[in-house]
Coordinates of C-alpha atoms in Angstrom, one line a residue:
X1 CA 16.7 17.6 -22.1
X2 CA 14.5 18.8 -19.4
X3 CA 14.7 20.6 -16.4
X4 CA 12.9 20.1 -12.5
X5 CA 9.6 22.2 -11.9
X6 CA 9.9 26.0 -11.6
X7 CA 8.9 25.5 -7.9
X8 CA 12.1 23.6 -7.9
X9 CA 14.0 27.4 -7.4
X10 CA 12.6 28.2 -4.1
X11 CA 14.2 24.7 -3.1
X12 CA 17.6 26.0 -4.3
X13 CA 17.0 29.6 -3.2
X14 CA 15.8 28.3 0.5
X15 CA 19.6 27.0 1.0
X16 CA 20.8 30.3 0.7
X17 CA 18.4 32.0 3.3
X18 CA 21.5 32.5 5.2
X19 CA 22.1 35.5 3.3
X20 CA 19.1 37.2 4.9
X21 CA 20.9 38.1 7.7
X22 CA 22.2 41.5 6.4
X23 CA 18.7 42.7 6.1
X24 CA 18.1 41.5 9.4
X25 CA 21.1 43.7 11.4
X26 CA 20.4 46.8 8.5
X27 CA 16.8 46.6 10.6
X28 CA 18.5 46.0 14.2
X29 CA 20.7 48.6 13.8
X30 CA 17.9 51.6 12.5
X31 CA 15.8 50.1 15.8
X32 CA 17.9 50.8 18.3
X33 CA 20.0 53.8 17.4
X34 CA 17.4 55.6 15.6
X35 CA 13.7 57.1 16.5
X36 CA 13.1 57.4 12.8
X37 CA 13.8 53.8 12.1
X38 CA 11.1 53.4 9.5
X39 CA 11.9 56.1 7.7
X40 CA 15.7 55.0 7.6
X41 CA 14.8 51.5 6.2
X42 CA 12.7 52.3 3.8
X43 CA 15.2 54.7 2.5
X44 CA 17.6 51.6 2.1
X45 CA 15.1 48.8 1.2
X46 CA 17.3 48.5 -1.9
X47 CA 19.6 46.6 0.1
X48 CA 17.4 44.3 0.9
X49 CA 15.5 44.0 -2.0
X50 CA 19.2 43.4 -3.5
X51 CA 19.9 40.3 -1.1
X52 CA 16.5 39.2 -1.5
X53 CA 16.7 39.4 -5.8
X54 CA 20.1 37.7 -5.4
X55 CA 18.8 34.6 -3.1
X56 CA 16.2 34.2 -6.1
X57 CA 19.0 34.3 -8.9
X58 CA 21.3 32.1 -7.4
X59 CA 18.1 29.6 -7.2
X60 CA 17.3 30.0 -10.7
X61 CA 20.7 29.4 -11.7
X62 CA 20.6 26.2 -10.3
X63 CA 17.3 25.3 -11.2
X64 CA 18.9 26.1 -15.4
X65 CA 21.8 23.9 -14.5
X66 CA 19.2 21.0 -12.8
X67 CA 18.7 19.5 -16.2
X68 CA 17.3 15.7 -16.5
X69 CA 18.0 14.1 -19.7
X70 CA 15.5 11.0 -20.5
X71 CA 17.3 8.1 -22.9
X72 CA 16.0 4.7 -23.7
X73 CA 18.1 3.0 -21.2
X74 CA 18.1 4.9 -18.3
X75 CA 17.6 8.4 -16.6
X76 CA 20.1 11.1 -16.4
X77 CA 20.4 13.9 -13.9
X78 CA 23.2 16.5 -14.1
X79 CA 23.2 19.2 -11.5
X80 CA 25.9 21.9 -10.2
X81 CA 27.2 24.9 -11.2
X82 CA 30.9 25.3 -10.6
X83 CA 31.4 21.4 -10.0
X84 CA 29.3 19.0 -12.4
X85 CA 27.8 16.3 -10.7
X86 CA 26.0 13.2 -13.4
X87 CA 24.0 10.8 -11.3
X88 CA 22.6 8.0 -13.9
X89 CA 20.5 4.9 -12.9
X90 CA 19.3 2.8 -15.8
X91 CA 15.6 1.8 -15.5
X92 CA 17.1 -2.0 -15.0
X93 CA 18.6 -1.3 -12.0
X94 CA 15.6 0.3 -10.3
X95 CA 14.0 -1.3 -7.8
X96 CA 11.0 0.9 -7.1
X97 CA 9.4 4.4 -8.7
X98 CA 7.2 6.1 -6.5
X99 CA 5.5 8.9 -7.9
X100 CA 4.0 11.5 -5.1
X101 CA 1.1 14.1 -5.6
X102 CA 0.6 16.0 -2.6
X103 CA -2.7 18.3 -2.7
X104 CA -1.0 21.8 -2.2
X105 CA 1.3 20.8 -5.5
X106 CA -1.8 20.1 -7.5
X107 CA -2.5 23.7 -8.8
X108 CA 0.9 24.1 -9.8
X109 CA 1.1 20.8 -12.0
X110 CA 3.9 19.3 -10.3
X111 CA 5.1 15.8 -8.8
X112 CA 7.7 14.3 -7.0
X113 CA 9.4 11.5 -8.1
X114 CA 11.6 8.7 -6.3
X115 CA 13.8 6.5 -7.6
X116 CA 15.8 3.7 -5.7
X117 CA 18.1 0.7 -6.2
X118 CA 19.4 -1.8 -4.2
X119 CA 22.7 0.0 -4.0
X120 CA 24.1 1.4 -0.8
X121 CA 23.4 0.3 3.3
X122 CA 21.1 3.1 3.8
X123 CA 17.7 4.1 4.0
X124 CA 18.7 7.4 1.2
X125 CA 16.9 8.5 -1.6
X126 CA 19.4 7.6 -5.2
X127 CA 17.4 9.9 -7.0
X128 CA 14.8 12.7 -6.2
X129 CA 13.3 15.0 -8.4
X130 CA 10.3 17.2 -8.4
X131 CA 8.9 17.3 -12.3
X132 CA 6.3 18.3 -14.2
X133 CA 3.1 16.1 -14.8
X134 CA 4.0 16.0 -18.4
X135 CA 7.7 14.9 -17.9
X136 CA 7.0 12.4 -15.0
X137 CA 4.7 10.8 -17.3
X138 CA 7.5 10.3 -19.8
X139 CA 9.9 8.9 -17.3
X140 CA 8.0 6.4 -15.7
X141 CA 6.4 5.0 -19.1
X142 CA 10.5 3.7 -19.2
X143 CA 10.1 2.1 -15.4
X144 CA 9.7 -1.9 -15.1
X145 CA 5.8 -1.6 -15.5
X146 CA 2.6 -4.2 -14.8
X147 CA 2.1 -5.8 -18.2
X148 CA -1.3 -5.4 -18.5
X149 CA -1.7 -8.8 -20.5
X150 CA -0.3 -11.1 -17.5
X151 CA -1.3 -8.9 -14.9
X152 CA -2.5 -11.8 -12.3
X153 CA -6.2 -11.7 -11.9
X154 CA -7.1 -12.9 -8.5
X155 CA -5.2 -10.6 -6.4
X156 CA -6.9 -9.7 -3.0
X157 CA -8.9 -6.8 -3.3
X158 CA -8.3 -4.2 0.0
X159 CA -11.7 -3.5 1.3
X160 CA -12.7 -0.1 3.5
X161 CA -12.8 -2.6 6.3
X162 CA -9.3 -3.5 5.8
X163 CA -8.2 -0.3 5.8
X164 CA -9.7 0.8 9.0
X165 CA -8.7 -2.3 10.9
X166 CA -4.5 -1.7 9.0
X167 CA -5.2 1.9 10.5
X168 CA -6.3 0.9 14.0
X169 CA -3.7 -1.9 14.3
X170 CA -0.8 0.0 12.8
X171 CA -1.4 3.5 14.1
X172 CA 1.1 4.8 16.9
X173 CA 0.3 4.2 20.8
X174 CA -2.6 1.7 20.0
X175 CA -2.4 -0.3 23.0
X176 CA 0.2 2.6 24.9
X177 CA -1.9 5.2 24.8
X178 CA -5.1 4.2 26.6
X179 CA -2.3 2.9 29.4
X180 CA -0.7 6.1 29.6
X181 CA -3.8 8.5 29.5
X182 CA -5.1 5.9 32.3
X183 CA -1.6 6.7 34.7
X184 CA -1.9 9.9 33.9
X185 CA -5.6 10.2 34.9
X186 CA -5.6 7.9 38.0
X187 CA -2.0 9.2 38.6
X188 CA -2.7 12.7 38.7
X189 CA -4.8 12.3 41.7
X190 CA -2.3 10.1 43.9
X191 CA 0.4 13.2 42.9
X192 CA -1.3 15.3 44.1
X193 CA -2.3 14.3 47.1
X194 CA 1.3 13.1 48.0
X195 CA 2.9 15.9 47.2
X196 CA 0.1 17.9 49.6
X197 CA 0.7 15.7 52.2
X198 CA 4.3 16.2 51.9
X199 CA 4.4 19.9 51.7
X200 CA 1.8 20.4 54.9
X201 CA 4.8 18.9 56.9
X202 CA 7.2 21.7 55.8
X203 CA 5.2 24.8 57.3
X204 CA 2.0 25.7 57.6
X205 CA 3.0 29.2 55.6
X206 CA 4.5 27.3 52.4
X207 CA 1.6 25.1 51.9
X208 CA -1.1 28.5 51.7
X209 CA 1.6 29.2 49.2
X210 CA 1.8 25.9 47.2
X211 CA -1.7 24.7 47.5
X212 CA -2.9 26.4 44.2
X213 CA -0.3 24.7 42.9
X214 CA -0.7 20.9 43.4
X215 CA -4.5 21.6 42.8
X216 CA -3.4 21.8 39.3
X217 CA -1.9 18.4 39.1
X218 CA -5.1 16.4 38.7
X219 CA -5.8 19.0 35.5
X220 CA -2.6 18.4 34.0
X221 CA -2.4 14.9 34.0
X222 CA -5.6 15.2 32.6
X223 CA -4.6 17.3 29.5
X224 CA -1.1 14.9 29.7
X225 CA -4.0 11.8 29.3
X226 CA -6.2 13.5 26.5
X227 CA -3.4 14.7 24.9
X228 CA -1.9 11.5 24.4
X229 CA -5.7 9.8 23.7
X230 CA -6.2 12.6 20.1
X231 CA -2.8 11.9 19.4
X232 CA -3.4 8.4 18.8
X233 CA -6.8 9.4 17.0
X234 CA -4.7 11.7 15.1
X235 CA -2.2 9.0 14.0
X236 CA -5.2 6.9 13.1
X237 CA -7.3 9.5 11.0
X238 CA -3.5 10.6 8.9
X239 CA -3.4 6.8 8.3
X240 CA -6.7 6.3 7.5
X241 CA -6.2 9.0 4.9
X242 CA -2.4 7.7 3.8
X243 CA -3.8 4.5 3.0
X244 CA -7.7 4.9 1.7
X245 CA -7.8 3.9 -1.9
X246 CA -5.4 1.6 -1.9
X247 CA -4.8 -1.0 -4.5
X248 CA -2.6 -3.3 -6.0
X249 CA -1.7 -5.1 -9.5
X250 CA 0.7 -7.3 -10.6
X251 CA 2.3 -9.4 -12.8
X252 CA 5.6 -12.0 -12.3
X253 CA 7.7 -9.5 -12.4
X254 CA 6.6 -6.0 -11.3
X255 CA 4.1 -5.0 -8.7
X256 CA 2.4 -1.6 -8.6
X257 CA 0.4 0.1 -5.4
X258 CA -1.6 3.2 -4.9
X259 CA -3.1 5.0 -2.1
X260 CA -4.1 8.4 -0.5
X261 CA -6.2 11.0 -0.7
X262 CA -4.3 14.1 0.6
X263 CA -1.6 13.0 -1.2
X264 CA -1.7 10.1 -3.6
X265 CA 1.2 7.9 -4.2
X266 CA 1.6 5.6 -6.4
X267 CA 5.4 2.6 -6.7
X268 CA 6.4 0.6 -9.1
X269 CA 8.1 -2.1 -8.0
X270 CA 10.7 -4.7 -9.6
X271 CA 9.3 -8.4 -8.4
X272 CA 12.9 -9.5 -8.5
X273 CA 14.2 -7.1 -6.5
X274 CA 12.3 -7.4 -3.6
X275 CA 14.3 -8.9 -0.4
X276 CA 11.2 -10.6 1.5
X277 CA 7.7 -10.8 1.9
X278 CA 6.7 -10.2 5.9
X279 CA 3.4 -11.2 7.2
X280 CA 3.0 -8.7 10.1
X281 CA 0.6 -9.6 13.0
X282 CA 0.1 -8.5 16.2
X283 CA -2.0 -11.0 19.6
X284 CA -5.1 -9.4 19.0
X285 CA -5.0 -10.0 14.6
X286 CA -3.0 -13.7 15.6
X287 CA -6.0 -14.7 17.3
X288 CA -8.3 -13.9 14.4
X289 CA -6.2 -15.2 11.9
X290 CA -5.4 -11.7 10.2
X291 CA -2.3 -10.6 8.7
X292 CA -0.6 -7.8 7.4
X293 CA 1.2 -8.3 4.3
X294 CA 4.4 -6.0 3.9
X295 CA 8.0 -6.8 2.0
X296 CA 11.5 -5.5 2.1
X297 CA 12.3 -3.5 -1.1
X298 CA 14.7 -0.4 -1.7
X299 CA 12.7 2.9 -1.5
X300 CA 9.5 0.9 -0.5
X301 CA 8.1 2.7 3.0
X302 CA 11.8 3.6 3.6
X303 CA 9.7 6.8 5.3
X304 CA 9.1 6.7 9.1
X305 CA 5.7 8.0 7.4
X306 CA 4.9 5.3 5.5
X307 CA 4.9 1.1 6.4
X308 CA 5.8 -1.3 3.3
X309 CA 2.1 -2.7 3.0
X310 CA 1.8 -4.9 0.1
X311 CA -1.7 -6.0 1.2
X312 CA -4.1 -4.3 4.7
X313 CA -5.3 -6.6 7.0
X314 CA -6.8 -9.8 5.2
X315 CA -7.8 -13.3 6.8
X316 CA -4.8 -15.7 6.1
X317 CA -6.7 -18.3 4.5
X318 CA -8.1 -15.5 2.1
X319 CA -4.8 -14.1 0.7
X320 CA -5.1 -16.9 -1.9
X321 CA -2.4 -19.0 -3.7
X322 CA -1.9 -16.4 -7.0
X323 CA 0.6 -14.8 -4.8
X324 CA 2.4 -18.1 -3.8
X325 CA 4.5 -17.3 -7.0
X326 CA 5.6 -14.0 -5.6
X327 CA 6.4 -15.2 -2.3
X328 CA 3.3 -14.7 -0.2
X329 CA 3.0 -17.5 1.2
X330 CA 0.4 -19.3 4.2
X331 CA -1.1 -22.2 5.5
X332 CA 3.3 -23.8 5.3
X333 CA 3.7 -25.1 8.9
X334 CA 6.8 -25.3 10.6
X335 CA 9.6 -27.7 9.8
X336 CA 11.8 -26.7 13.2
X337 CA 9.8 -25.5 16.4
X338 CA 11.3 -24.5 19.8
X339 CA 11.9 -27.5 22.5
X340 CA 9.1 -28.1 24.8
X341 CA 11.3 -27.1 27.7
X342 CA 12.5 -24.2 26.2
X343 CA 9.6 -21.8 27.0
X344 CA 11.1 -19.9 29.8
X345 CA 13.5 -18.8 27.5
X346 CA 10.7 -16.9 25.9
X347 CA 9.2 -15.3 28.7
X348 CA 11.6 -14.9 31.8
X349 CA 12.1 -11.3 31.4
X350 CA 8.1 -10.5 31.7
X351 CA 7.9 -13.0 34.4
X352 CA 10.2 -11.7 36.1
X353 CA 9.1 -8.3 35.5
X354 CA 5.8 -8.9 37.2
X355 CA 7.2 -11.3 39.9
X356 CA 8.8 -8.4 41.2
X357 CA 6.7 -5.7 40.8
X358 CA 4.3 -5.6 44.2
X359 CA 7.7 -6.9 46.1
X360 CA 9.5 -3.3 45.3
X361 CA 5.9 -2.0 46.4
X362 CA 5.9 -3.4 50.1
X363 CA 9.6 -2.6 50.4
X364 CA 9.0 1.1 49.1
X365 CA 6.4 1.9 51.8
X366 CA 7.6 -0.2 54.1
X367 CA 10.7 2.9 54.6
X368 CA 8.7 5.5 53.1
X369 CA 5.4 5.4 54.3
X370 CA 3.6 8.3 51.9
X371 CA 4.8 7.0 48.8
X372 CA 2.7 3.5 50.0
X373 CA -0.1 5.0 47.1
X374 CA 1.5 6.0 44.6
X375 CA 3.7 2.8 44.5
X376 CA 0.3 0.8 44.5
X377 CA -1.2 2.2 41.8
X378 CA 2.3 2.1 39.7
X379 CA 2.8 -1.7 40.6
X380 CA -1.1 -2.3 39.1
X381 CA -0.4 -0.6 36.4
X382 CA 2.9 -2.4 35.5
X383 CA 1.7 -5.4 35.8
X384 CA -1.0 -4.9 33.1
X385 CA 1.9 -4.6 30.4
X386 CA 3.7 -7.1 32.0
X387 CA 1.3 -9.7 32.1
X388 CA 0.2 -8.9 28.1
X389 CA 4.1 -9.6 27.5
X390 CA 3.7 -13.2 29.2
X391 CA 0.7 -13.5 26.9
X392 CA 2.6 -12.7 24.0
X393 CA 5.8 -14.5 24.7
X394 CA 3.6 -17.4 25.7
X395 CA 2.2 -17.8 21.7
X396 CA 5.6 -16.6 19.7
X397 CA 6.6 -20.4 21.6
X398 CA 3.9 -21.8 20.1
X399 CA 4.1 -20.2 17.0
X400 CA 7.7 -19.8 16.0
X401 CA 9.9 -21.9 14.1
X402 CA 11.6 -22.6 10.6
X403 CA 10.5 -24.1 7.3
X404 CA 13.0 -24.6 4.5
X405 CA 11.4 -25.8 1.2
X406 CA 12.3 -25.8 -2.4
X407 CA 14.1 -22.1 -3.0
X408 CA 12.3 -21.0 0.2
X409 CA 13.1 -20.2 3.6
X410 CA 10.3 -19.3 6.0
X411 CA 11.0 -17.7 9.7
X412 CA 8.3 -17.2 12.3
X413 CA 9.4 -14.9 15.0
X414 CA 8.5 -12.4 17.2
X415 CA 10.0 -9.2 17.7
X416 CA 8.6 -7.3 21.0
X417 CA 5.2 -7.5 20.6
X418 CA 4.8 -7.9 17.0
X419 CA 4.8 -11.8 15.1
X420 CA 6.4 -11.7 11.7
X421 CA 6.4 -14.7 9.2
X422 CA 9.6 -13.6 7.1
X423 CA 9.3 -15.5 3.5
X424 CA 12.6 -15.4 1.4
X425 CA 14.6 -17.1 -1.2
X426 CA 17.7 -19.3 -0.1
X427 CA 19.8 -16.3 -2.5
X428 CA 18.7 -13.7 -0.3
X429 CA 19.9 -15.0 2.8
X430 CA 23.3 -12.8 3.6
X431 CA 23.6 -14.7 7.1
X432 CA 23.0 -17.2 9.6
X433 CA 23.9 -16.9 13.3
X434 CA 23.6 -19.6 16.0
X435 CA 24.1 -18.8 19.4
X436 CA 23.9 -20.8 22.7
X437 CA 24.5 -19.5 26.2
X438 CA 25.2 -21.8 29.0
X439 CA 22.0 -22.1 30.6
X440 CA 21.3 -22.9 26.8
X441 CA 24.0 -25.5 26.5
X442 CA 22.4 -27.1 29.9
X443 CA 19.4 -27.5 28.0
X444 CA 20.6 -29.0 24.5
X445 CA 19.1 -25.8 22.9
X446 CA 20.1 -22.2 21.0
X447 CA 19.0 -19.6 19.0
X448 CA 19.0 -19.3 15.3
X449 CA 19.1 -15.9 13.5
X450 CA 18.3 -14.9 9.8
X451 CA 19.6 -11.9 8.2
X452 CA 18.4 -11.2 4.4
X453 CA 19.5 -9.0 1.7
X454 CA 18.0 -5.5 2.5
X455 CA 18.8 -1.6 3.1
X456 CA 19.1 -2.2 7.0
X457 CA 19.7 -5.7 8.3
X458 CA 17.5 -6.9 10.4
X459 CA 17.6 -10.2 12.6
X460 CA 15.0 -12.3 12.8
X461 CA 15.4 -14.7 15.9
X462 CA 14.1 -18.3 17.0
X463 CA 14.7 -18.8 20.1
X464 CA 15.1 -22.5 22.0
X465 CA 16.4 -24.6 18.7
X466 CA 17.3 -28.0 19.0
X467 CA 21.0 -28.3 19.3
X468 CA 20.4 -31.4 16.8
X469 CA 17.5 -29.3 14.6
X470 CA 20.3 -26.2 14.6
X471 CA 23.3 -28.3 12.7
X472 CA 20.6 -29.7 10.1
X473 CA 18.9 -26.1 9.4
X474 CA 23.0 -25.5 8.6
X475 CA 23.2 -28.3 6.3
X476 CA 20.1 -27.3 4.6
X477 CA 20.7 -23.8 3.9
X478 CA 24.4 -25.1 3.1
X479 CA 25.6 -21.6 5.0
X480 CA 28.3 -21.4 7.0
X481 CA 26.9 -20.2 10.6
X482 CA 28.6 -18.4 13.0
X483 CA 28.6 -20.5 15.8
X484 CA 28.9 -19.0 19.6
X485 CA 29.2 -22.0 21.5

């Protein structure tokens, strides 16, 4: 029998802070109604000390009845102290371990640990503890482990170069940011000179009074731009620092990945358990052949934090067949592709988007005459994002489609502006949607959707199907779609 890390009781004794407040209206009331308020609390500290000393016994009396009994089969954790509460989840059922060692709990010898399975339909923790070095070390030597004898040898190895590019690529705002600090910076200027012009009409008075005002416009979209430049530098450095070190074993059935340096973590990961494999791309790594290889596991980057990278940015051709067996897959092209006249399914919204874009401009200052700038400048800007959706749109119709092989189903999508080649076993499909509007039905074509086993479920959409190419994906997969006809 074991119990959490002593740290553990200012965990328990934080959920009882509430108590505090007595201390805090003893002090309120000696402030107000008293000149010699000091002296007055000092003379009843004990109270507080009392509330205080009780907050820190009620947390080490949960922290005694915490208690986390290790047996052969599986881990046990039994916590409460007026209701009992036994949570057990053998190590066979796990689907990943993650071990966490932030920097400020290095001193103190302690760790977090993680433990998930494939039960439930949300992104929770089944099992959280924060342990000693010693007693983590016993628990996970009971986990689904990398057998050392089978590992697989010619793994990928991540390279510092990898890591920078998965940092760049995958860091908040890449693209956004530079957009928004340039509207912000070009923006500020056109603000303020409309909203000058606009208040010189009102009285020559008000504008003496609101001049030092809109002079700070231009300096406040400047902050707005840099602001919003270091936060993506920010994202990118916390990233850089997540990921660094990272590397990854295997065998045929368990995987294991570590990374950081501020705070190393480090999963062990049931082979069998995972949902899918997702090779993540955006245009810019599609056009050099780069991809981003995460999968779909329970307690695997469940974090907003955290992505579920299996492998950083690699060349496709270099991931290398070892990992065909696991499910990463390349190189399979697609067995079902959209129709040829099926690609303004894919990219009438941004078309339409831009089409419209310096229309709304000329009819803006056509009735309102001041605005004719600042319409101008929004209308350029627009279009910029617009016209990279076109782009974008443009190659998921030349990229997308469906490949059923063997025990495998392959999906290549795109899901706003990301690509994602979704490899999964027939078993782990859950369901299979076909859908057809009537400008679809026109056209002989419809969408196909794939949902897989998983925590959330996600749809992964090809868009433009044969009618004909639908029906035999159907017979295939022998799944019974739901059909919106």
């Amino acid at each position: 029998m074991h119990h959490e890390h002593p740290l553990r009781i200012l965990r328990y004794s934080a959920k009882n802070i509430w108590l505090l407040i007595f201390p805090l209206l003893r002090g309120l009331r000696f402030i107000r109604f008293s000149k010699d308020w000091f002296y007055n609390w000092v003379k009843g500290a004990w109270f507080d000390i009392l509330v205080v000393g009780i907050i820190v016994m009620v947390g080490l009396v949960r922290w005694y009845c915490s208690t986390i009994e290790i047996s052969d089969s599986a881990i046990i954790h039994h916590d409460g102290l007026f209701f009992r509460l036994s949570k057990a989840i053998p190590y066979s059922k796990v689907s990943s371990a993650t071990t966490e060692r932030p920097f400020y709990l290095l001193p103190f010898n302690a760790v977090k640990l993680r433990c998930d399975t494939r039960a439930g339909i949300f992104k929770s923790t089944d099992m959280k503890l924060m342990l000693t070095e010693k007693t983590c070390t016993e628990i996970m030597k009971k986990m689904p482990r990398v057998d050392e004898e089978n590992k697989i040898e010619n793994i990928p190895k991540p390279t510092a170069l990898s890591i920078i590019l998965f940092s760049v690529f995958f860091s908040s705002g890449f693209s956004g940011t530079v957009y928004i600090a340039a509207f912000f910076f070009q923006g500020g200027n056109i603000a303020r000179n409309i909203i000058g012009a606009s208040l010189s009409r009102i009285t020559e008075e008000t504008s003496k009074f609101t001049h030092r005002w809109v002079n700070k416009i231009p300096d406040a979209a400047i902050i707005a731009g840099v602001f919003f430049i270091c936060a993506w530098i920010l994202s990118f450095i916390v990233n850089l620092l997540r990921y660094s070190k990272f590397s990854v074993s295997c065998d045929n059935k368990c995987f294991y990945t570590s990374y950081g340096i501020l705070t190393k973590k480090e999963h062990q990961i049931t082979a069998s358990h995972i949902n899918y494999t997702d090779l993540r791309q955006n245009l810019i790594m599609k056009f050099f052949e780069a991809v981003a290889v995460h999968i779909s596991c329970a307690g695997y980057g469940v974090s907003r934090r955290s992505l579920p990278v299996l492998l950083p940015v690699r060349k496709e051709k270099n991931i290398g067949k070892d990992l065909e067996a696991i499910g990463v897959l390349s190189g399979v092209k697609n067995d079902f592709k959209p129709k040829t006249n099926g690609l303004w399914q894919y990219i009438w919204q941004p078309v339409i988007l831009s089409a419209s874009l310096f229309p709304i401009h000329f009819i803006v200052s056509y009735f309102f005459s001041s605005f004719s700038e600042l319409t101008l400048f929004a209308a350029i800007m627009l279009s910029i994002p617009s016209i990279w959706f076109i782009i974008v749109k443009t190659a998921a119709f030349f990229t997308s489609g469906i490949s059923i092989y063997d025990d495998k189903i392959m999906i290549r999508c795109c899901k706003w502006t990301g690509f994602h080649t979704v490899v999964a076993e027939r078993k782990k499909l859950v369901k299979a949607e076909l859908e057809q509007t009537i400008f679809q039905k026109i056209g002989g074509r419809c969408s196909v959707s794939l949902l897989f086993e998983g925590e959330e479920h996600i749809k992964y959409k090809v868009k433009a199907i044969d009618i004909k190419n639908a029906v035999k994906i159907s017979e295939l997969l022998d799944h019974n779609m739901e059909k919106t006809l």
